[in-house]
PDB file of C-alpha atoms in Angstrom:
ATOM      1  CA  MET A   1     -17.052  15.788 -28.866  1.00 51.00           C
ATOM      2  CA  LYS A   2     -18.130  18.828 -26.853  1.00 62.00           C
ATOM      3  CA  ASN A   3     -16.410  22.214 -27.186  1.00 78.00           C
ATOM      4  CA  THR A   4     -14.348  21.030 -30.166  1.00 88.00           C
ATOM      5  CA  VAL A   5     -11.745  23.503 -31.391  1.00 91.00           C
ATOM      6  CA  THR A   6      -9.000  23.418 -34.028  1.00 92.00           C
ATOM      7  CA  HIS A   7      -5.628  25.092 -33.592  1.00 93.00           C
ATOM      8  CA  ARG A   8      -3.062  25.556 -36.368  1.00 93.00           C
ATOM      9  CA  LEU A   9       0.627  25.259 -35.602  1.00 93.00           C
ATOM     10  CA  SER A  10       3.531  25.774 -37.998  1.00 93.00           C
ATOM     11  CA  SER A  11       6.559  23.465 -38.001  1.00 91.00           C
ATOM     12  CA  HIS A  12       8.560  25.770 -40.283  1.00 90.00           C
ATOM     13  CA  GLY A  13      12.299  25.457 -39.701  1.00 89.00           C
ATOM     14  CA  VAL A  14      12.107  22.045 -38.000  1.00 91.00           C
ATOM     15  CA  ASP A  15      13.153  18.855 -39.773  1.00 90.00           C
ATOM     16  CA  PRO A  16       9.908  16.860 -40.145  1.00 89.00           C
ATOM     17  CA  LEU A  17      11.601  13.468 -39.668  1.00 89.00           C
ATOM     18  CA  THR A  18      13.174  14.612 -36.388  1.00 88.00           C
ATOM     19  CA  LEU A  19       9.863  16.105 -35.250  1.00 89.00           C
ATOM     20  CA  PHE A  20       7.469  13.379 -36.315  1.00 88.00           C
ATOM     21  CA  GLY A  21       9.749  10.322 -36.376  1.00 85.00           C
ATOM     22  CA  GLN A  22       9.825   7.376 -38.761  1.00 86.00           C
ATOM     23  CA  HIS A  23       6.286   6.661 -39.966  1.00 86.00           C
ATOM     24  CA  ASP A  24       5.076   9.522 -37.690  1.00 88.00           C
ATOM     25  CA  SER A  25       5.964   7.433 -34.603  1.00 87.00           C
ATOM     26  CA  ARG A  26       6.471  10.467 -32.350  1.00 87.00           C
ATOM     27  CA  LEU A  27       3.262  12.084 -33.526  1.00 88.00           C
ATOM     28  CA  LYS A  28       1.329   8.863 -32.936  1.00 89.00           C
ATOM     29  CA  ALA A  29       2.847   8.578 -29.454  1.00 86.00           C
ATOM     30  CA  ILE A  30       1.328  11.972 -28.588  1.00 88.00           C
ATOM     31  CA  GLU A  31      -2.029  11.178 -30.184  1.00 89.00           C
ATOM     32  CA  ASN A  32      -2.294   7.893 -28.276  1.00 87.00           C
ATOM     33  CA  GLN A  33      -2.334   9.834 -24.995  1.00 85.00           C
ATOM     34  CA  PHE A  34      -5.234  12.106 -26.008  1.00 89.00           C
ATOM     35  CA  ASP A  35      -8.650  11.976 -27.663  1.00 89.00           C
ATOM     36  CA  ALA A  36      -7.678  14.917 -29.871  1.00 90.00           C
ATOM     37  CA  ARG A  37      -6.292  14.360 -33.356  1.00 91.00           C
ATOM     38  CA  ILE A  38      -3.309  15.869 -35.211  1.00 93.00           C
ATOM     39  CA  VAL A  39      -3.322  16.229 -39.006  1.00 92.00           C
ATOM     40  CA  VAL A  40      -0.169  17.323 -40.855  1.00 91.00           C
ATOM     41  CA  ARG A  41      -0.447  19.324 -44.069  1.00 90.00           C
ATOM     42  CA  GLY A  42       2.985  20.313 -45.260  1.00 89.00           C
ATOM     43  CA  GLU A  43       4.478  22.563 -42.560  1.00 89.00           C
ATOM     44  CA  GLU A  44       1.117  23.081 -40.872  1.00 92.00           C
ATOM     45  CA  MET A  45      -0.285  20.932 -38.080  1.00 92.00           C
ATOM     46  CA  LEU A  46      -4.014  20.965 -37.372  1.00 93.00           C
ATOM     47  CA  ILE A  47      -4.908  19.956 -33.817  1.00 93.00           C
ATOM     48  CA  THR A  48      -8.611  19.195 -33.313  1.00 94.00           C
ATOM     49  CA  GLY A  49     -10.318  18.199 -30.088  1.00 91.00           C
ATOM     50  CA  GLU A  50     -11.481  19.376 -26.683  1.00 91.00           C
ATOM     51  CA  LYS A  51     -10.065  22.825 -25.868  1.00 90.00           C
ATOM     52  CA  THR A  52      -7.904  21.793 -22.890  1.00 87.00           C
ATOM     53  CA  GLU A  53      -6.374  18.848 -24.737  1.00 88.00           C
ATOM     54  CA  VAL A  54      -5.688  20.917 -27.837  1.00 90.00           C
ATOM     55  CA  GLU A  55      -3.895  23.552 -25.737  1.00 88.00           C
ATOM     56  CA  GLN A  56      -1.816  20.860 -24.007  1.00 87.00           C
ATOM     57  CA  ILE A  57      -0.826  19.268 -27.323  1.00 88.00           C
ATOM     58  CA  GLU A  58       0.033  22.661 -28.805  1.00 89.00           C
ATOM     59  CA  THR A  59       2.243  23.499 -25.822  1.00 86.00           C
ATOM     60  CA  LEU A  60       3.856  20.061 -26.008  1.00 85.00           C
ATOM     61  CA  LEU A  61       4.630  20.393 -29.726  1.00 89.00           C
ATOM     62  CA  ARG A  62       6.010  23.916 -29.281  1.00 87.00           C
ATOM     63  CA  GLU A  63       8.310  22.691 -26.491  1.00 83.00           C
ATOM     64  CA  LEU A  64       9.369  19.723 -28.615  1.00 85.00           C
ATOM     65  CA  MET A  65      10.196  21.932 -31.608  1.00 88.00           C
ATOM     66  CA  GLN A  66      12.185  24.339 -29.433  1.00 83.00           C
ATOM     67  CA  SER A  67      14.107  21.433 -27.960  1.00 80.00           C
ATOM     68  CA  ILE A  68      14.879  20.027 -31.424  1.00 84.00           C
ATOM     69  CA  GLN A  69      16.067  23.438 -32.613  1.00 84.00           C
ATOM     70  CA  LYS A  70      18.530  23.442 -29.700  1.00 77.00           C
ATOM     71  CA  GLY A  71      19.997  20.223 -31.036  1.00 76.00           C
ATOM     72  CA  HIS A  72      18.290  17.763 -28.694  1.00 74.00           C
ATOM     73  CA  THR A  73      16.904  14.444 -29.889  1.00 73.00           C
ATOM     74  CA  HIS A  74      14.052  12.496 -28.296  1.00 76.00           C
ATOM     75  CA  GLU A  75      13.014   8.860 -28.455  1.00 75.00           C
ATOM     76  CA  VAL A  76       9.386   7.727 -28.476  1.00 78.00           C
ATOM     77  CA  ASN A  77       9.674   6.849 -24.769  1.00 74.00           C
ATOM     78  CA  ASP A  78      10.743  10.459 -24.089  1.00 75.00           C
ATOM     79  CA  ILE A  79       7.684  11.706 -25.962  1.00 79.00           C
ATOM     80  CA  VAL A  80       5.329   9.446 -23.983  1.00 78.00           C
ATOM     81  CA  ARG A  81       6.878  10.506 -20.671  1.00 73.00           C
ATOM     82  CA  ALA A  82       6.718  14.194 -21.599  1.00 77.00           C
ATOM     83  CA  THR A  83       3.109  13.847 -22.751  1.00 79.00           C
ATOM     84  CA  ARG A  84       2.051  12.248 -19.486  1.00 75.00           C
ATOM     85  CA  ALA A  85       3.930  14.912 -17.534  1.00 72.00           C
ATOM     86  CA  MET A  86       2.113  17.597 -19.509  1.00 73.00           C
ATOM     87  CA  LYS A  87      -1.268  16.016 -18.715  1.00 74.00           C
ATOM     88  CA  GLU A  88      -0.371  15.719 -15.032  1.00 69.00           C
ATOM     89  CA  ILE A  89       1.147  19.146 -14.454  1.00 63.00           C
ATOM     90  CA  GLY A  90      -0.779  21.194 -17.017  1.00 60.00           C
ATOM     91  CA  ALA A  91      -0.062  23.552 -19.861  1.00 52.00           C
ATOM     92  CA  SER A  92       2.452  25.513 -17.774  1.00 55.00           C
ATOM     93  CA  ALA A  93       4.851  22.546 -17.811  1.00 58.00           C
ATOM     94  CA  GLN A  94       8.041  22.548 -19.881  1.00 62.00           C
ATOM     95  CA  PRO A  95       8.547  18.804 -20.340  1.00 61.00           C
ATOM     96  CA  PHE A  96      11.602  18.992 -22.605  1.00 64.00           C
ATOM     97  CA  SER A  97      13.519  21.823 -20.936  1.00 58.00           C
ATOM     98  CA  GLY A  98      15.639  20.255 -18.220  1.00 64.00           C
ATOM     99  CA  ASP A  99      19.092  21.368 -17.081  1.00 66.00           C
ATOM    100  CA  PHE A 100      22.080  19.559 -18.547  1.00 72.00           C
ATOM    101  CA  LEU A 101      24.765  18.341 -16.162  1.00 81.00           C
ATOM    102  CA  ASP A 102      28.425  18.315 -17.159  1.00 76.00           C
ATOM    103  CA  VAL A 103      28.345  14.509 -17.142  1.00 81.00           C
ATOM    104  CA  MET A 104      28.185  12.201 -20.158  1.00 73.00           C
ATOM    105  CA  SER A 105      26.539   8.807 -20.099  1.00 74.00           C
ATOM    106  CA  ARG A 106      27.537   6.191 -22.667  1.00 70.00           C
ATOM    107  CA  ARG A 107      24.880   7.622 -24.972  1.00 67.00           C
ATOM    108  CA  GLU A 108      24.345  11.311 -24.266  1.00 69.00           C
ATOM    109  CA  ARG A 109      24.872  14.186 -21.904  1.00 78.00           C
ATOM    110  CA  VAL A 110      22.890  13.662 -18.701  1.00 83.00           C
ATOM    111  CA  ARG A 111      20.027  16.069 -18.103  1.00 79.00           C
ATOM    112  CA  ALA A 112      16.826  16.428 -16.133  1.00 81.00           C
ATOM    113  CA  LYS A 113      13.962  14.955 -18.140  1.00 79.00           C
ATOM    114  CA  GLY A 114      10.767  16.722 -17.210  1.00 76.00           C
ATOM    115  CA  PRO A 115       9.560  19.237 -14.613  1.00 79.00           C
ATOM    116  CA  ASN A 116       9.851  16.996 -11.537  1.00 85.00           C
ATOM    117  CA  GLN A 117      13.389  15.914 -12.368  1.00 87.00           C
ATOM    118  CA  GLN A 118      14.206  19.592 -12.911  1.00 86.00           C
ATOM    119  CA  LYS A 119      12.869  20.350  -9.418  1.00 91.00           C
ATOM    120  CA  TYR A 120      15.089  17.551  -8.134  1.00 94.00           C
ATOM    121  CA  VAL A 121      18.229  19.053  -9.717  1.00 93.00           C
ATOM    122  CA  GLU A 122      17.364  22.533  -8.447  1.00 93.00           C
ATOM    123  CA  ALA A 123      16.725  21.198  -4.931  1.00 95.00           C
ATOM    124  CA  VAL A 124      20.186  19.609  -4.844  1.00 96.00           C
ATOM    125  CA  GLN A 125      21.721  22.859  -6.056  1.00 94.00           C
ATOM    126  CA  SER A 126      20.075  24.866  -3.279  1.00 95.00           C
ATOM    127  CA  CYS A 127      19.905  22.417  -0.340  1.00 97.00           C
ATOM    128  CA  ASP A 128      22.459  20.251   1.460  1.00 97.00           C
ATOM    129  CA  ILE A 129      20.037  17.396   2.162  1.00 98.00           C
ATOM    130  CA  VAL A 130      17.508  16.277  -0.451  1.00 98.00           C
ATOM    131  CA  PHE A 131      15.036  13.405  -0.268  1.00 98.00           C
ATOM    132  CA  ALA A 132      13.909  12.084  -3.673  1.00 97.00           C
ATOM    133  CA  ILE A 133      10.859   9.858  -3.287  1.00 97.00           C
ATOM    134  CA  GLY A 134       9.111   8.093  -6.131  1.00 94.00           C
ATOM    135  CA  PRO A 135       8.538   4.820  -7.971  1.00 90.00           C
ATOM    136  CA  ALA A 136      11.138   2.700  -9.726  1.00 86.00           C
ATOM    137  CA  GLY A 137      12.566   4.049 -12.946  1.00 85.00           C
ATOM    138  CA  THR A 138      12.122   7.769 -12.277  1.00 89.00           C
ATOM    139  CA  GLY A 139      15.862   8.508 -12.360  1.00 89.00           C
ATOM    140  CA  LYS A 140      16.280   9.081  -8.612  1.00 94.00           C
ATOM    141  CA  THR A 141      19.545   7.165  -8.251  1.00 92.00           C
ATOM    142  CA  TYR A 142      20.874   7.902 -11.725  1.00 91.00           C
ATOM    143  CA  LEU A 143      20.535  11.681 -11.371  1.00 93.00           C
ATOM    144  CA  ALA A 144      21.942  11.536  -7.834  1.00 95.00           C
ATOM    145  CA  VAL A 145      25.103   9.794  -9.080  1.00 94.00           C
ATOM    146  CA  ALA A 146      25.381  12.254 -11.991  1.00 93.00           C
ATOM    147  CA  MET A 147      25.133  15.247  -9.636  1.00 95.00           C
ATOM    148  CA  ALA A 148      27.700  13.684  -7.317  1.00 95.00           C
ATOM    149  CA  ILE A 149      30.154  13.193 -10.200  1.00 94.00           C
ATOM    150  CA  SER A 150      29.545  16.781 -11.311  1.00 92.00           C
ATOM    151  CA  ALA A 151      30.294  18.054  -7.784  1.00 94.00           C
ATOM    152  CA  LEU A 152      33.506  15.990  -7.689  1.00 94.00           C
ATOM    153  CA  ARG A 153      34.617  17.402 -11.044  1.00 91.00           C
ATOM    154  CA  HIS A 154      33.950  20.945  -9.836  1.00 92.00           C
ATOM    155  CA  GLN A 155      35.900  20.143  -6.652  1.00 94.00           C
ATOM    156  CA  THR A 156      33.055  21.249  -4.407  1.00 94.00           C
ATOM    157  CA  VAL A 157      33.508  17.879  -2.662  1.00 96.00           C
ATOM    158  CA  ASP A 158      36.558  15.652  -2.212  1.00 96.00           C
ATOM    159  CA  ARG A 159      34.832  12.287  -2.426  1.00 96.00           C
ATOM    160  CA  ILE A 160      31.616  10.443  -3.136  1.00 96.00           C
ATOM    161  CA  VAL A 161      30.049   7.911  -0.782  1.00 95.00           C
ATOM    162  CA  LEU A 162      27.305   5.660  -2.162  1.00 93.00           C
ATOM    163  CA  THR A 163      25.444   3.407   0.232  1.00 92.00           C
ATOM    164  CA  ARG A 164      22.437   1.091   0.413  1.00 89.00           C
ATOM    165  CA  PRO A 165      20.845  -1.014   3.142  1.00 88.00           C
ATOM    166  CA  ALA A 166      21.437  -4.726   2.456  1.00 75.00           C
ATOM    167  CA  VAL A 167      17.869  -5.903   2.961  1.00 69.00           C
ATOM    168  CA  GLU A 168      16.578  -9.208   1.678  1.00 50.00           C
ATOM    169  CA  ALA A 169      13.614  -8.877  -0.672  1.00 43.00           C
ATOM    170  CA  GLY A 170      12.273 -12.404  -0.510  1.00 40.00           C
ATOM    171  CA  GLU A 171      15.749 -13.882  -0.966  1.00 40.00           C
ATOM    172  CA  SER A 172      18.240 -15.180   1.546  1.00 42.00           C
ATOM    173  CA  LEU A 173      21.752 -13.741   1.741  1.00 45.00           C
ATOM    174  CA  GLY A 174      22.936 -16.759   3.701  1.00 48.00           C
ATOM    175  CA  PHE A 175      22.686 -19.053   0.707  1.00 47.00           C
ATOM    176  CA  LEU A 176      24.694 -16.807  -1.597  1.00 46.00           C
ATOM    177  CA  PRO A 177      28.311 -17.862  -2.200  1.00 51.00           C
ATOM    178  CA  GLY A 178      31.319 -15.903  -0.987  1.00 49.00           C
ATOM    179  CA  ASP A 179      32.462 -13.915   2.027  1.00 47.00           C
ATOM    180  CA  PRO A 180      30.272 -11.246   3.704  1.00 46.00           C
ATOM    181  CA  GLN A 181      31.439  -8.492   1.292  1.00 51.00           C
ATOM    182  CA  GLU A 182      30.715 -10.679  -1.725  1.00 54.00           C
ATOM    183  CA  LYS A 183      27.269 -11.441  -0.318  1.00 50.00           C
ATOM    184  CA  VAL A 184      26.520  -7.712   0.004  1.00 53.00           C
ATOM    185  CA  ASP A 185      27.902  -6.624  -3.402  1.00 63.00           C
ATOM    186  CA  PRO A 186      24.774  -7.678  -5.364  1.00 67.00           C
ATOM    187  CA  TYR A 187      22.759  -5.162  -3.332  1.00 66.00           C
ATOM    188  CA  LEU A 188      25.160  -2.410  -4.413  1.00 75.00           C
ATOM    189  CA  LYS A 189      25.094  -3.366  -8.100  1.00 79.00           C
ATOM    190  CA  PRO A 190      22.608  -0.602  -9.146  1.00 78.00           C
ATOM    191  CA  LEU A 191      25.039   1.982  -7.771  1.00 83.00           C
ATOM    192  CA  TYR A 192      27.922   0.423  -9.699  1.00 84.00           C
ATOM    193  CA  ASP A 193      25.739   0.363 -12.838  1.00 86.00           C
ATOM    194  CA  ALA A 194      24.941   4.090 -12.615  1.00 86.00           C
ATOM    195  CA  LEU A 195      28.590   4.939 -11.927  1.00 88.00           C
ATOM    196  CA  HIS A 196      29.938   2.852 -14.814  1.00 87.00           C
ATOM    197  CA  ASP A 197      27.431   4.413 -17.220  1.00 88.00           C
ATOM    198  CA  MET A 198      29.028   7.824 -16.623  1.00 91.00           C
ATOM    199  CA  VAL A 199      32.654   7.041 -15.745  1.00 89.00           C
ATOM    200  CA  PRO A 200      34.806   4.628 -17.783  1.00 87.00           C
ATOM    201  CA  THR A 201      35.340   1.362 -15.901  1.00 84.00           C
ATOM    202  CA  ASP A 202      39.121   1.741 -15.606  1.00 88.00           C
ATOM    203  CA  LYS A 203      38.814   5.282 -14.236  1.00 90.00           C
ATOM    204  CA  SER A 204      35.989   4.414 -11.824  1.00 88.00           C
ATOM    205  CA  SER A 205      38.032   1.436 -10.578  1.00 87.00           C
ATOM    206  CA  ARG A 206      40.956   3.756  -9.824  1.00 92.00           C
ATOM    207  CA  LEU A 207      38.677   6.200  -8.027  1.00 92.00           C
ATOM    208  CA  VAL A 208      37.296   3.356  -5.907  1.00 89.00           C
ATOM    209  CA  GLU A 209      40.780   1.986  -5.188  1.00 90.00           C
ATOM    210  CA  ASN A 210      41.960   5.459  -4.121  1.00 92.00           C
ATOM    211  CA  GLY A 211      38.957   5.921  -1.815  1.00 91.00           C
ATOM    212  CA  ILE A 212      37.653   8.925  -3.770  1.00 95.00           C
ATOM    213  CA  ILE A 213      34.514   6.930  -4.475  1.00 93.00           C
ATOM    214  CA  GLU A 214      33.193   4.533  -1.827  1.00 92.00           C
ATOM    215  CA  ILE A 215      30.362   2.096  -2.497  1.00 88.00           C
ATOM    216  CA  ILE A 216      29.481   0.499   0.817  1.00 86.00           C
ATOM    217  CA  PRO A 217      26.602  -1.169   2.665  1.00 85.00           C
ATOM    218  CA  MET A 218      24.669   0.924   5.170  1.00 86.00           C
ATOM    219  CA  ALA A 219      26.122  -0.962   8.148  1.00 83.00           C
ATOM    220  CA  TYR A 220      29.570   0.490   7.406  1.00 85.00           C
ATOM    221  CA  MET A 221      28.353   4.066   7.937  1.00 90.00           C
ATOM    222  CA  ARG A 222      28.074   3.857  11.712  1.00 89.00           C
ATOM    223  CA  GLY A 223      30.554   5.957  13.686  1.00 91.00           C
ATOM    224  CA  ARG A 224      31.815   7.972  10.714  1.00 92.00           C
ATOM    225  CA  THR A 225      31.840  11.722  10.065  1.00 94.00           C
ATOM    226  CA  LEU A 226      31.833  12.574   6.359  1.00 95.00           C
ATOM    227  CA  ASN A 227      33.404  15.953   5.580  1.00 96.00           C
ATOM    228  CA  SER A 228      33.573  17.435   2.068  1.00 97.00           C
ATOM    229  CA  ALA A 229      31.629  14.481   0.731  1.00 97.00           C
ATOM    230  CA  PHE A 230      28.681  13.912  -1.561  1.00 97.00           C
ATOM    231  CA  VAL A 231      26.743  11.115   0.118  1.00 97.00           C
ATOM    232  CA  ILE A 232      23.944   9.119  -1.512  1.00 96.00           C
ATOM    233  CA  LEU A 233      21.675   6.757   0.389  1.00 96.00           C
ATOM    234  CA  ASP A 234      19.785   4.584  -2.082  1.00 94.00           C
ATOM    235  CA  GLU A 235      16.746   2.370  -1.382  1.00 93.00           C
ATOM    236  CA  ALA A 236      16.173   4.387   1.796  1.00 96.00           C
ATOM    237  CA  GLN A 237      12.676   2.951   2.262  1.00 96.00           C
ATOM    238  CA  ASN A 238      14.454  -0.127   3.638  1.00 94.00           C
ATOM    239  CA  THR A 239      16.148   1.745   6.472  1.00 94.00           C
ATOM    240  CA  THR A 240      14.692   1.588   9.954  1.00 93.00           C
ATOM    241  CA  ALA A 241      13.975   4.805  11.844  1.00 94.00           C
ATOM    242  CA  ALA A 242      17.213   4.330  13.829  1.00 93.00           C
ATOM    243  CA  GLN A 243      19.268   3.735  10.686  1.00 94.00           C
ATOM    244  CA  MET A 244      17.892   6.856   9.019  1.00 96.00           C
ATOM    245  CA  LYS A 245      18.825   8.978  12.038  1.00 96.00           C
ATOM    246  CA  MET A 246      22.268   7.382  12.094  1.00 95.00           C
ATOM    247  CA  PHE A 247      22.835   8.128   8.423  1.00 95.00           C
ATOM    248  CA  LEU A 248      21.679  11.749   8.581  1.00 96.00           C
ATOM    249  CA  THR A 249      23.929  12.495  11.539  1.00 95.00           C
ATOM    250  CA  ARG A 250      27.042  11.290   9.620  1.00 95.00           C
ATOM    251  CA  LEU A 251      27.041  14.440   7.496  1.00 95.00           C
ATOM    252  CA  GLY A 252      30.044  16.677   8.174  1.00 95.00           C
ATOM    253  CA  ALA A 253      31.164  20.130   7.029  1.00 95.00           C
ATOM    254  CA  HIS A 254      30.900  21.048   3.323  1.00 95.00           C
ATOM    255  CA  SER A 255      28.934  17.899   2.515  1.00 97.00           C
ATOM    256  CA  LYS A 256      25.734  17.125   0.649  1.00 97.00           C
ATOM    257  CA  ALA A 257      23.387  14.162   0.964  1.00 97.00           C
ATOM    258  CA  ILE A 258      20.748  12.735  -1.342  1.00 98.00           C
ATOM    259  CA  ILE A 259      18.375  10.115   0.032  1.00 98.00           C
ATOM    260  CA  THR A 260      16.347   8.190  -2.536  1.00 97.00           C
ATOM    261  CA  GLY A 261      13.610   5.623  -2.145  1.00 96.00           C
ATOM    262  CA  ASP A 262      10.269   4.203  -3.170  1.00 95.00           C
ATOM    263  CA  ILE A 263       7.859   3.996  -0.229  1.00 94.00           C
ATOM    264  CA  THR A 264       5.609   1.603  -2.162  1.00 90.00           C
ATOM    265  CA  GLN A 265       8.338  -1.067  -2.131  1.00 91.00           C
ATOM    266  CA  ILE A 266       9.339  -1.549   1.509  1.00 92.00           C
ATOM    267  CA  ASP A 267      11.096  -4.839   2.261  1.00 90.00           C
ATOM    268  CA  ILE A 268      11.824  -4.478   5.974  1.00 90.00           C
ATOM    269  CA  PRO A 269       9.613  -6.444   8.413  1.00 89.00           C
ATOM    270  CA  GLU A 270       6.113  -5.044   8.866  1.00 87.00           C
ATOM    271  CA  ASP A 271       6.670  -4.506  12.591  1.00 89.00           C
ATOM    272  CA  LYS A 272       9.421  -1.947  11.826  1.00 91.00           C
ATOM    273  CA  ILE A 273       8.804   1.636  10.706  1.00 93.00           C
ATOM    274  CA  SER A 274      10.511   2.698   7.494  1.00 96.00           C
ATOM    275  CA  GLY A 275      12.935   5.522   8.194  1.00 96.00           C
ATOM    276  CA  LEU A 276      12.020   7.150   4.890  1.00 97.00           C
ATOM    277  CA  VAL A 277       8.324   7.157   5.717  1.00 97.00           C
ATOM    278  CA  GLN A 278       8.875   8.558   9.212  1.00 97.00           C
ATOM    279  CA  VAL A 279      11.438  11.211   8.283  1.00 97.00           C
ATOM    280  CA  GLN A 280       8.967  13.093   6.082  1.00 97.00           C
ATOM    281  CA  SER A 281       7.015  14.270   9.117  1.00 96.00           C
ATOM    282  CA  ILE A 282      10.064  14.766  11.356  1.00 97.00           C
ATOM    283  CA  LEU A 283      12.129  16.986   9.046  1.00 97.00           C
ATOM    284  CA  ALA A 284       9.382  18.774   7.106  1.00 92.00           C
ATOM    285  CA  GLY A 285       9.915  22.532   7.012  1.00 90.00           C
ATOM    286  CA  ILE A 286      13.589  22.578   8.053  1.00 96.00           C
ATOM    287  CA  GLN A 287      15.552  25.097   5.995  1.00 95.00           C
ATOM    288  CA  GLY A 288      18.254  23.444   3.896  1.00 95.00           C
ATOM    289  CA  ILE A 289      16.335  20.164   3.624  1.00 97.00           C
ATOM    290  CA  SER A 290      14.121  19.489   0.620  1.00 97.00           C
ATOM    291  CA  PHE A 291      11.664  16.729  -0.270  1.00 97.00           C
ATOM    292  CA  VAL A 292      11.081  16.081  -3.988  1.00 96.00           C
ATOM    293  CA  TYR A 293       8.363  13.709  -5.145  1.00 95.00           C
ATOM    294  CA  LEU A 294       8.475  11.985  -8.509  1.00 92.00           C
ATOM    295  CA  THR A 295       5.571  10.086 -10.072  1.00 85.00           C
ATOM    296  CA  GLU A 296       4.982   7.450 -12.720  1.00 79.00           C
ATOM    297  CA  SER A 297       4.961  10.226 -15.346  1.00 74.00           C
ATOM    298  CA  ASP A 298       8.689  10.702 -14.619  1.00 77.00           C
ATOM    299  CA  VAL A 299       9.605   7.102 -15.436  1.00 77.00           C
ATOM    300  CA  VAL A 300      12.527   7.087 -17.896  1.00 69.00           C
ATOM    301  CA  ARG A 301      12.705   3.341 -18.444  1.00 62.00           C
ATOM    302  CA  HIS A 302      10.642   1.473 -21.037  1.00 62.00           C
ATOM    303  CA  ARG A 303       7.287   3.214 -21.570  1.00 61.00           C
ATOM    304  CA  LEU A 304       5.444   0.100 -20.341  1.00 71.00           C
ATOM    305  CA  VAL A 305       6.979   0.619 -16.880  1.00 71.00           C
ATOM    306  CA  GLN A 306       4.640   3.603 -16.395  1.00 66.00           C
ATOM    307  CA  ASP A 307       1.663   1.437 -17.269  1.00 74.00           C
ATOM    308  CA  ILE A 308       2.856  -1.347 -14.965  1.00 80.00           C
ATOM    309  CA  ILE A 309       3.209   1.076 -12.036  1.00 73.00           C
ATOM    310  CA  ARG A 310      -0.267   2.503 -12.683  1.00 73.00           C
ATOM    311  CA  ALA A 311      -1.759  -0.994 -12.915  1.00 84.00           C
ATOM    312  CA  TYR A 312      -0.241  -2.012  -9.579  1.00 83.00           C
ATOM    313  CA  ASP A 313      -1.397   1.239  -7.962  1.00 77.00           C
ATOM    314  CA  LYS A 314      -4.930   0.574  -9.212  1.00 81.00           C
ATOM    315  CA  PHE A 315      -4.792  -3.015  -7.935  1.00 85.00           C
ATOM    316  CA  ASP A 316      -3.490  -1.903  -4.512  1.00 80.00           C
ATOM    317  CA  ARG A 317      -6.230   0.725  -4.158  1.00 78.00           C
ATOM    318  CA  LYS A 318      -8.919  -1.772  -5.114  1.00 81.00           C
ATOM    319  CA  ASN A 319      -7.443  -4.328  -2.719  1.00 79.00           C
ATOM    320  CA  ALA A 320      -7.422  -1.774   0.109  1.00 75.00           C
ATOM    321  CA  GLU A 321     -11.055  -0.847  -0.551  1.00 75.00           C
ATOM    322  CA  ASN A 322     -11.965  -4.549  -0.291  1.00 76.00           C
ATOM    323  CA  GLY A 323     -10.203  -4.891   3.031  1.00 69.00           C
ATOM    324  CA  GLY A 324      -7.136  -6.606   1.601  1.00 60.00           C
ATOM    325  CA  LYS A 325      -9.101  -9.597   0.307  1.00 58.00           C
TER     326      LYS A 325
END
């Protein structure tokens, strides 16, 4: 290995089991992402490898130890995500230092996980309209719902409106049982899931019944003006250009909007332009509107989801180079 260096790092004051994990699982998760090697001798860690990698690992371990000393815990999936974020963004990244929101999930307090999610939270704090664009599993919808609940608790808004376009992704609505609302409800299920993970079911049901939280299909947005509301448009890649304009012009006084979507998974007919794709060029540079881009390194689902996304991206690029054959 060229330009091999060894750095020494002390873990004094940090519980080794919390830092390294059972059978060094967290340490191995970091090593698996690099060619460099980590050897533990008591409270000293020896990191040996190419200079850039060694510096990245050292920064990562320092951030991890600081996070642990603040009382935070991290699963192996968190370590893998943070490691990939460090490799993507560089040694200046702070992969474990994301803002906490005053919202509890069923497991832990909700926080930004990684630099890009932190940018997302900060964008929502400073702008009234934020577009969060990135692949599945990067926390776009989940964080949006958490920030909406936080705003409702702080009484900066009076209600939350969650909406999605009801677009068929290879399945037919017409063959589903029930009335039109029952046919549309499955499309809104991810929004219900995020809400119920942070608000007890009985309380969220009351909020929905009282109209404080609305979960509705995109078609029901037409003609409305939403004042003092936190509005979330999910799966926005499946809006047409006209629908996107319609949605954005619903925003009233003292309101915020988050628009989330994955432009690699567009289900509307090919002869229609995705509103989320088009809006990036139309609204770029307008003060008060922010575009945040998340990548596969921000995926917070199972660690294999990152690898699946990368594999599909590689396949799509190869397919495009071969003329789609």
